[in-house]
Amino acid sequence: MSSKKIIIANWKQNGSLKSLRSLTSQIIKALKLKSISHSVVILPPYVYLPILAEQVLSNKKIRNLSIGVQNVSAFSDGAYTGEVSFEMCKDFGSKYFLVGHSERRQILSESDVLISNKVSRLLNHNKKVILCVGETLAERNKKLDKSVISKQLISALGSLSSKSKIKTNNIIIAYEPIWAIGSGKSASSEDIYNTHSYIKKKLNMILKPCKILPKVIYGGSVNNTNSKEILSIDGVDGTLVGGASLNAKKFIEICSSI
Ligand code: PEP
């Protein structure tokens, strides 16, 4: 696997057009000036996608910045009020699709079945999926973390119809322990290493035959002070960053920390 890492900014339901345009232009400027060789992806709220995509895509010299969305419909066109399909997002340059974030699973009651339908639709259409998995604190305390993650992976990837036709390099798994998200307390390096190793082993089994193993990235209170250590852990192929990605200086430092 390439050593190139991927740093993904999840802006959630934050910011205004003005603030996110400014944040985007500061990221673009940093990518022009600094030697950041890793891939950087921003995930703005849907409504700002067209404008921010134009800002990103009009900078032809920057090859390592892409744009994506934080959620996507499981359905093709039709009577699905409020939903947005990958085809619509693609029209505005969206390359990455985040699926199954714990906030969507927990607050918006997204089921494993819905998540699996989203993942299958995207992969069957050769799109890039960032699939979030991770355990709650209660599950961790009961030592159920690995079985929860295994269930999430099997449910989302286990029943892909034509596995041999799926490009596994279109899959990114974001390991996000729910207790670490927005808490200011990231998982320990040892826990991250162990869980990423477990996920990779599991992916090898689920995705057989699998020539290219999906990237596995870590998310949960990554910031500019812990990113270097986290990104140096064996088996960590990148990070998914929430809170700290809304601050240009912190996010650029995270992107430059390796
Ligand atoms: C997230 O919600 O995807 C996330 C990683 O958030 P934070 O970095 O704020 O913990």
CSV table of C-alpha atoms and ligand atoms in Angstrom, one decimal:
chain,number,residue,atom,x,y,z
A,1,MET,CA,0.0,0.0,0.0
A,2,SER,CA,1.2,3.5,-0.8
A,3,SER,CA,2.5,5.5,2.2
A,4,LYS,CA,0.5,8.5,1.1
A,5,LYS,CA,-1.9,9.4,3.8
A,6,ILE,CA,-5.3,11.0,3.6
A,7,ILE,CA,-6.5,13.8,5.9
A,8,ILE,CA,-10.3,14.4,5.8
A,9,ALA,CA,-12.0,17.4,7.2
A,10,ASN,CA,-15.6,16.8,8.4
A,11,TRP,CA,-17.2,20.2,8.9
A,12,LYS,CA,-20.5,18.8,10.0
A,13,GLN,CA,-23.3,21.4,10.3
A,14,ASN,CA,-21.0,24.2,11.0
A,15,GLY,CA,-20.0,27.5,9.5
A,16,SER,CA,-21.5,30.0,7.1
A,17,LEU,CA,-20.8,30.6,3.4
A,18,LYS,CA,-18.4,33.4,4.3
A,19,SER,CA,-16.5,31.4,7.0
A,20,LEU,CA,-16.2,28.2,4.9
A,21,ARG,CA,-15.0,30.1,1.8
A,22,SER,CA,-12.4,31.7,3.9
A,23,LEU,CA,-11.4,28.3,5.5
A,24,THR,CA,-11.2,26.8,2.0
A,25,SER,CA,-9.0,29.5,0.6
A,26,GLN,CA,-6.6,29.3,3.6
A,27,ILE,CA,-6.3,25.5,3.0
A,28,ILE,CA,-5.7,26.1,-0.8
A,29,LYS,CA,-3.1,28.7,0.0
A,30,ALA,CA,-1.3,26.4,2.4
A,31,LEU,CA,-1.3,23.5,-0.1
A,32,LYS,CA,0.2,25.9,-2.7
A,33,LEU,CA,2.9,27.2,-0.4
A,34,LYS,CA,3.8,24.2,1.8
A,35,SER,CA,5.1,20.8,0.7
A,36,ILE,CA,2.1,18.7,1.8
A,37,SER,CA,2.2,15.6,-0.2
A,38,HIS,CA,-0.7,13.7,1.4
A,39,SER,CA,-4.3,13.8,0.1
A,40,VAL,CA,-6.6,16.4,1.7
A,41,VAL,CA,-10.4,16.2,1.5
A,42,ILE,CA,-12.9,18.6,2.7
A,43,LEU,CA,-16.5,17.6,3.5
A,44,PRO,CA,-18.7,20.8,3.7
A,45,PRO,CA,-22.4,20.9,4.3
A,46,TYR,CA,-24.4,20.0,1.1
A,47,VAL,CA,-25.6,23.6,0.4
A,48,TYR,CA,-22.1,25.0,0.2
A,49,LEU,CA,-20.8,22.2,-2.1
A,50,PRO,CA,-21.3,23.9,-5.5
A,51,ILE,CA,-19.6,27.1,-4.4
A,52,LEU,CA,-16.7,25.5,-2.5
A,53,ALA,CA,-16.2,22.9,-5.2
A,54,GLU,CA,-15.7,25.6,-7.7
A,55,GLN,CA,-13.2,27.2,-5.4
A,56,VAL,CA,-11.3,23.9,-5.1
A,57,LEU,CA,-11.5,22.7,-8.6
A,58,SER,CA,-10.6,26.0,-10.3
A,59,ASN,CA,-7.2,25.6,-8.7
A,60,LYS,CA,-5.9,23.2,-11.2
A,61,LYS,CA,-2.3,23.3,-9.8
A,62,ILE,CA,-3.4,21.7,-6.6
A,63,ARG,CA,-3.7,18.0,-7.2
A,64,ASN,CA,-4.0,16.8,-3.6
A,65,LEU,CA,-7.2,18.6,-2.5
A,66,SER,CA,-10.6,17.0,-3.1
A,67,ILE,CA,-14.1,17.7,-2.0
A,68,GLY,CA,-16.8,15.3,-0.8
A,69,VAL,CA,-20.1,15.1,1.2
A,70,GLN,CA,-21.0,14.1,4.7
A,71,ASN,CA,-23.9,11.9,3.7
A,72,VAL,CA,-25.6,10.5,0.6
A,73,SER,CA,-28.9,9.0,-0.3
A,74,ALA,CA,-29.2,5.2,-0.7
A,75,PHE,CA,-31.6,5.7,-3.6
A,76,SER,CA,-31.5,6.7,-7.2
A,77,ASP,CA,-33.7,9.6,-8.4
A,78,GLY,CA,-37.3,9.6,-7.2
A,79,ALA,CA,-39.7,10.5,-4.4
A,80,TYR,CA,-37.3,10.7,-1.5
A,81,THR,CA,-38.0,14.1,0.0
A,82,GLY,CA,-34.9,15.8,1.4
A,83,GLU,CA,-32.4,13.2,0.1
A,84,VAL,CA,-29.5,14.0,-2.2
A,85,SER,CA,-28.0,11.3,-4.6
A,86,PHE,CA,-24.4,10.8,-5.4
A,87,GLU,CA,-25.1,11.7,-9.0
A,88,MET,CA,-26.2,15.2,-7.8
A,89,CYS,CA,-23.1,15.6,-5.7
A,90,LYS,CA,-20.9,14.4,-8.5
A,91,ASP,CA,-22.3,17.1,-10.7
A,92,PHE,CA,-20.6,19.5,-8.3
A,93,GLY,CA,-17.3,17.7,-8.1
A,94,SER,CA,-17.9,15.5,-5.1
A,95,LYS,CA,-15.4,12.7,-5.1
A,96,TYR,CA,-15.8,11.2,-1.6
A,97,PHE,CA,-18.9,10.1,0.2
A,98,LEU,CA,-19.0,9.8,4.0
A,99,VAL,CA,-21.3,7.0,5.2
A,100,GLY,CA,-22.4,5.8,8.6
A,101,HIS,CA,-21.0,8.6,10.8
A,102,SER,CA,-21.9,7.8,14.4
A,103,GLU,CA,-23.9,11.1,14.6
A,104,ARG,CA,-26.1,9.8,11.8
A,105,ARG,CA,-26.3,6.3,13.3
A,106,GLN,CA,-27.2,7.6,16.8
A,107,ILE,CA,-29.0,10.9,16.4
A,108,LEU,CA,-30.6,10.3,13.1
A,109,SER,CA,-31.3,6.6,13.7
A,110,GLU,CA,-29.6,5.3,10.5
A,111,SER,CA,-29.7,1.6,10.5
A,112,ASP,CA,-27.1,-1.0,9.4
A,113,VAL,CA,-29.4,-1.9,6.5
A,114,LEU,CA,-29.6,1.7,5.2
A,115,ILE,CA,-25.8,2.1,5.6
A,116,SER,CA,-25.2,-1.1,3.8
A,117,ASN,CA,-27.5,0.1,0.9
A,118,LYS,CA,-25.6,3.3,0.6
A,119,VAL,CA,-22.3,1.6,0.6
A,120,SER,CA,-23.4,-1.0,-2.1
A,121,ARG,CA,-24.8,1.7,-4.3
A,122,LEU,CA,-21.7,3.8,-4.2
A,123,LEU,CA,-19.3,0.9,-4.7
A,124,ASN,CA,-21.4,-0.6,-7.5
A,125,HIS,CA,-21.0,2.8,-9.2
A,126,ASN,CA,-17.3,3.0,-8.6
A,127,LYS,CA,-17.5,5.8,-6.1
A,128,LYS,CA,-15.2,6.5,-3.1
A,129,VAL,CA,-16.8,5.6,0.3
A,130,ILE,CA,-15.6,6.6,3.7
A,131,LEU,CA,-17.3,4.2,6.0
A,132,CYS,CA,-17.3,5.1,9.7
A,133,VAL,CA,-17.2,2.4,12.4
A,134,GLY,CA,-16.6,2.5,16.1
A,135,GLU,CA,-17.9,1.6,19.5
A,136,THR,CA,-19.6,3.5,22.4
A,137,LEU,CA,-17.9,3.9,25.8
A,138,ALA,CA,-20.3,1.4,27.3
A,139,GLU,CA,-19.4,-1.2,24.6
A,140,ARG,CA,-15.8,-0.5,25.1
A,141,ASN,CA,-16.1,-1.0,28.9
A,142,LYS,CA,-17.8,-4.3,28.3
A,143,LYS,CA,-15.0,-5.3,26.0
A,144,LEU,CA,-17.4,-5.5,23.1
A,145,ASP,CA,-15.5,-3.0,20.9
A,146,LYS,CA,-14.1,-5.5,18.4
A,147,SER,CA,-17.4,-7.4,18.0
A,148,VAL,CA,-19.3,-4.1,17.4
A,149,ILE,CA,-16.8,-3.1,14.7
A,150,SER,CA,-16.9,-6.5,13.2
A,151,LYS,CA,-20.7,-6.4,13.0
A,152,GLN,CA,-20.6,-3.0,11.4
A,153,LEU,CA,-18.0,-4.1,8.8
A,154,ILE,CA,-19.8,-7.3,7.9
A,155,SER,CA,-23.1,-5.6,7.7
A,156,ALA,CA,-21.8,-2.8,5.4
A,157,LEU,CA,-19.4,-4.9,3.2
A,158,GLY,CA,-20.3,-8.5,3.7
A,159,SER,CA,-23.1,-8.7,1.2
A,160,LEU,CA,-21.7,-6.7,-1.7
A,161,SER,CA,-23.2,-8.3,-4.7
A,162,SER,CA,-20.3,-8.7,-7.1
A,163,LYS,CA,-17.2,-8.5,-4.9
A,164,SER,CA,-14.8,-9.2,-7.7
A,165,LYS,CA,-16.0,-6.1,-9.6
A,166,ILE,CA,-15.7,-3.8,-6.6
A,167,LYS,CA,-12.6,-1.7,-6.4
A,168,THR,CA,-11.4,-2.1,-2.9
A,169,ASN,CA,-9.3,1.1,-3.2
A,170,ASN,CA,-12.6,2.9,-3.4
A,171,ILE,CA,-13.2,2.0,0.3
A,172,ILE,CA,-11.8,3.9,3.3
A,173,ILE,CA,-12.7,2.8,6.8
A,174,ALA,CA,-12.7,5.5,9.4
A,175,TYR,CA,-12.3,4.0,12.9
A,176,GLU,CA,-14.0,6.5,15.2
A,177,PRO,CA,-14.5,5.4,18.8
A,178,ILE,CA,-17.7,7.3,19.6
A,179,TRP,CA,-16.4,8.3,23.1
A,180,ALA,CA,-13.4,10.0,21.5
A,181,ILE,CA,-15.4,12.2,19.1
A,182,GLY,CA,-15.5,15.8,20.2
A,183,SER,CA,-14.4,14.8,23.7
A,184,GLY,CA,-10.9,16.1,23.5
A,185,LYS,CA,-9.7,12.7,24.4
A,186,SER,CA,-8.4,10.6,21.5
A,187,ALA,CA,-7.8,6.8,21.8
A,188,SER,CA,-4.3,5.8,22.9
A,189,SER,CA,-1.7,4.9,20.3
A,190,GLU,CA,-1.8,1.3,21.5
A,191,ASP,CA,-5.6,1.1,21.1
A,192,ILE,CA,-5.4,2.7,17.7
A,193,TYR,CA,-2.7,0.3,16.6
A,194,ASN,CA,-4.6,-2.8,17.9
A,195,THR,CA,-7.9,-1.8,16.5
A,196,HIS,CA,-6.5,-0.8,13.0
A,197,SER,CA,-4.7,-4.2,12.9
A,198,TYR,CA,-8.0,-5.9,13.8
A,199,ILE,CA,-9.9,-4.0,11.1
A,200,LYS,CA,-7.4,-4.8,8.4
A,201,LYS,CA,-7.5,-8.5,9.3
A,202,LYS,CA,-11.2,-8.4,9.2
A,203,LEU,CA,-11.3,-6.6,5.8
A,204,ASN,CA,-9.0,-9.2,4.4
A,205,MET,CA,-11.5,-11.9,5.3
A,206,ILE,CA,-14.7,-10.0,4.3
A,207,LEU,CA,-13.4,-8.7,1.0
A,208,LYS,CA,-11.8,-11.8,-0.3
A,209,PRO,CA,-10.3,-11.6,-3.0
A,210,CYS,CA,-8.7,-8.3,-2.0
A,211,LYS,CA,-5.7,-7.2,-4.0
A,212,ILE,CA,-5.6,-3.7,-2.5
A,213,LEU,CA,-6.6,-3.4,1.2
A,214,PRO,CA,-8.8,-0.4,2.0
A,215,LYS,CA,-7.1,2.5,3.8
A,216,VAL,CA,-8.0,2.6,7.5
A,217,ILE,CA,-8.0,6.0,9.1
A,218,TYR,CA,-8.5,7.2,12.6
A,219,GLY,CA,-11.0,9.9,13.8
A,220,GLY,CA,-11.8,11.2,17.3
A,221,SER,CA,-10.3,14.3,18.8
A,222,VAL,CA,-7.4,14.5,16.4
A,223,ASN,CA,-5.8,17.9,16.7
A,224,ASN,CA,-2.6,19.7,15.8
A,225,THR,CA,-0.8,18.5,19.0
A,226,ASN,CA,-1.6,14.8,18.7
A,227,SER,CA,-1.7,14.3,14.9
A,228,LYS,CA,2.0,13.6,14.4
A,229,GLU,CA,1.9,10.8,16.8
A,230,ILE,CA,-1.3,9.4,15.5
A,231,LEU,CA,-0.3,9.5,11.9
A,232,SER,CA,3.0,7.8,12.7
A,233,ILE,CA,1.3,4.7,14.1
A,234,ASP,CA,1.8,1.7,12.0
A,235,GLY,CA,-1.5,0.9,10.1
A,236,VAL,CA,-2.9,4.4,10.3
A,237,ASP,CA,-3.5,5.6,6.8
A,238,GLY,CA,-4.8,9.0,7.6
A,239,THR,CA,-7.2,10.9,9.9
A,240,LEU,CA,-10.8,12.1,9.9
A,241,VAL,CA,-10.9,15.4,11.7
A,242,GLY,CA,-14.0,17.2,13.0
A,243,GLY,CA,-13.6,20.1,15.4
A,244,ALA,CA,-10.0,21.0,14.6
A,245,SER,CA,-10.7,21.1,10.9
A,246,LEU,CA,-12.8,24.2,11.4
A,247,ASN,CA,-9.7,26.1,12.4
A,248,ALA,CA,-7.5,26.8,9.4
A,249,LYS,CA,-4.2,27.0,11.4
A,250,LYS,CA,-4.9,23.8,13.3
A,251,PHE,CA,-6.0,21.9,10.2
A,252,ILE,CA,-3.1,23.0,8.1
A,253,GLU,CA,-0.7,22.0,11.0
A,254,ILE,CA,-2.4,18.6,11.0
A,255,CYS,CA,-1.9,18.3,7.2
A,256,SER,CA,1.7,19.3,7.6
A,257,SER,CA,2.5,17.2,10.6
A,258,ILE,CA,3.8,14.2,8.6
B,1,PEP,C1,-15.9,13.3,13.7
B,1,PEP,O1,-16.9,13.6,14.1
B,1,PEP,O2,-15.8,12.7,12.6
B,1,PEP,C2,-14.7,13.7,14.4
B,1,PEP,C3,-13.6,13.1,14.2
B,1,PEP,O3,-14.8,14.7,15.3
B,1,PEP,P1,-13.7,15.4,16.3
B,1,PEP,O4,-12.4,15.5,15.5
B,1,PEP,O5,-14.2,16.7,16.7
B,1,PEP,O6,-13.6,14.5,17.4
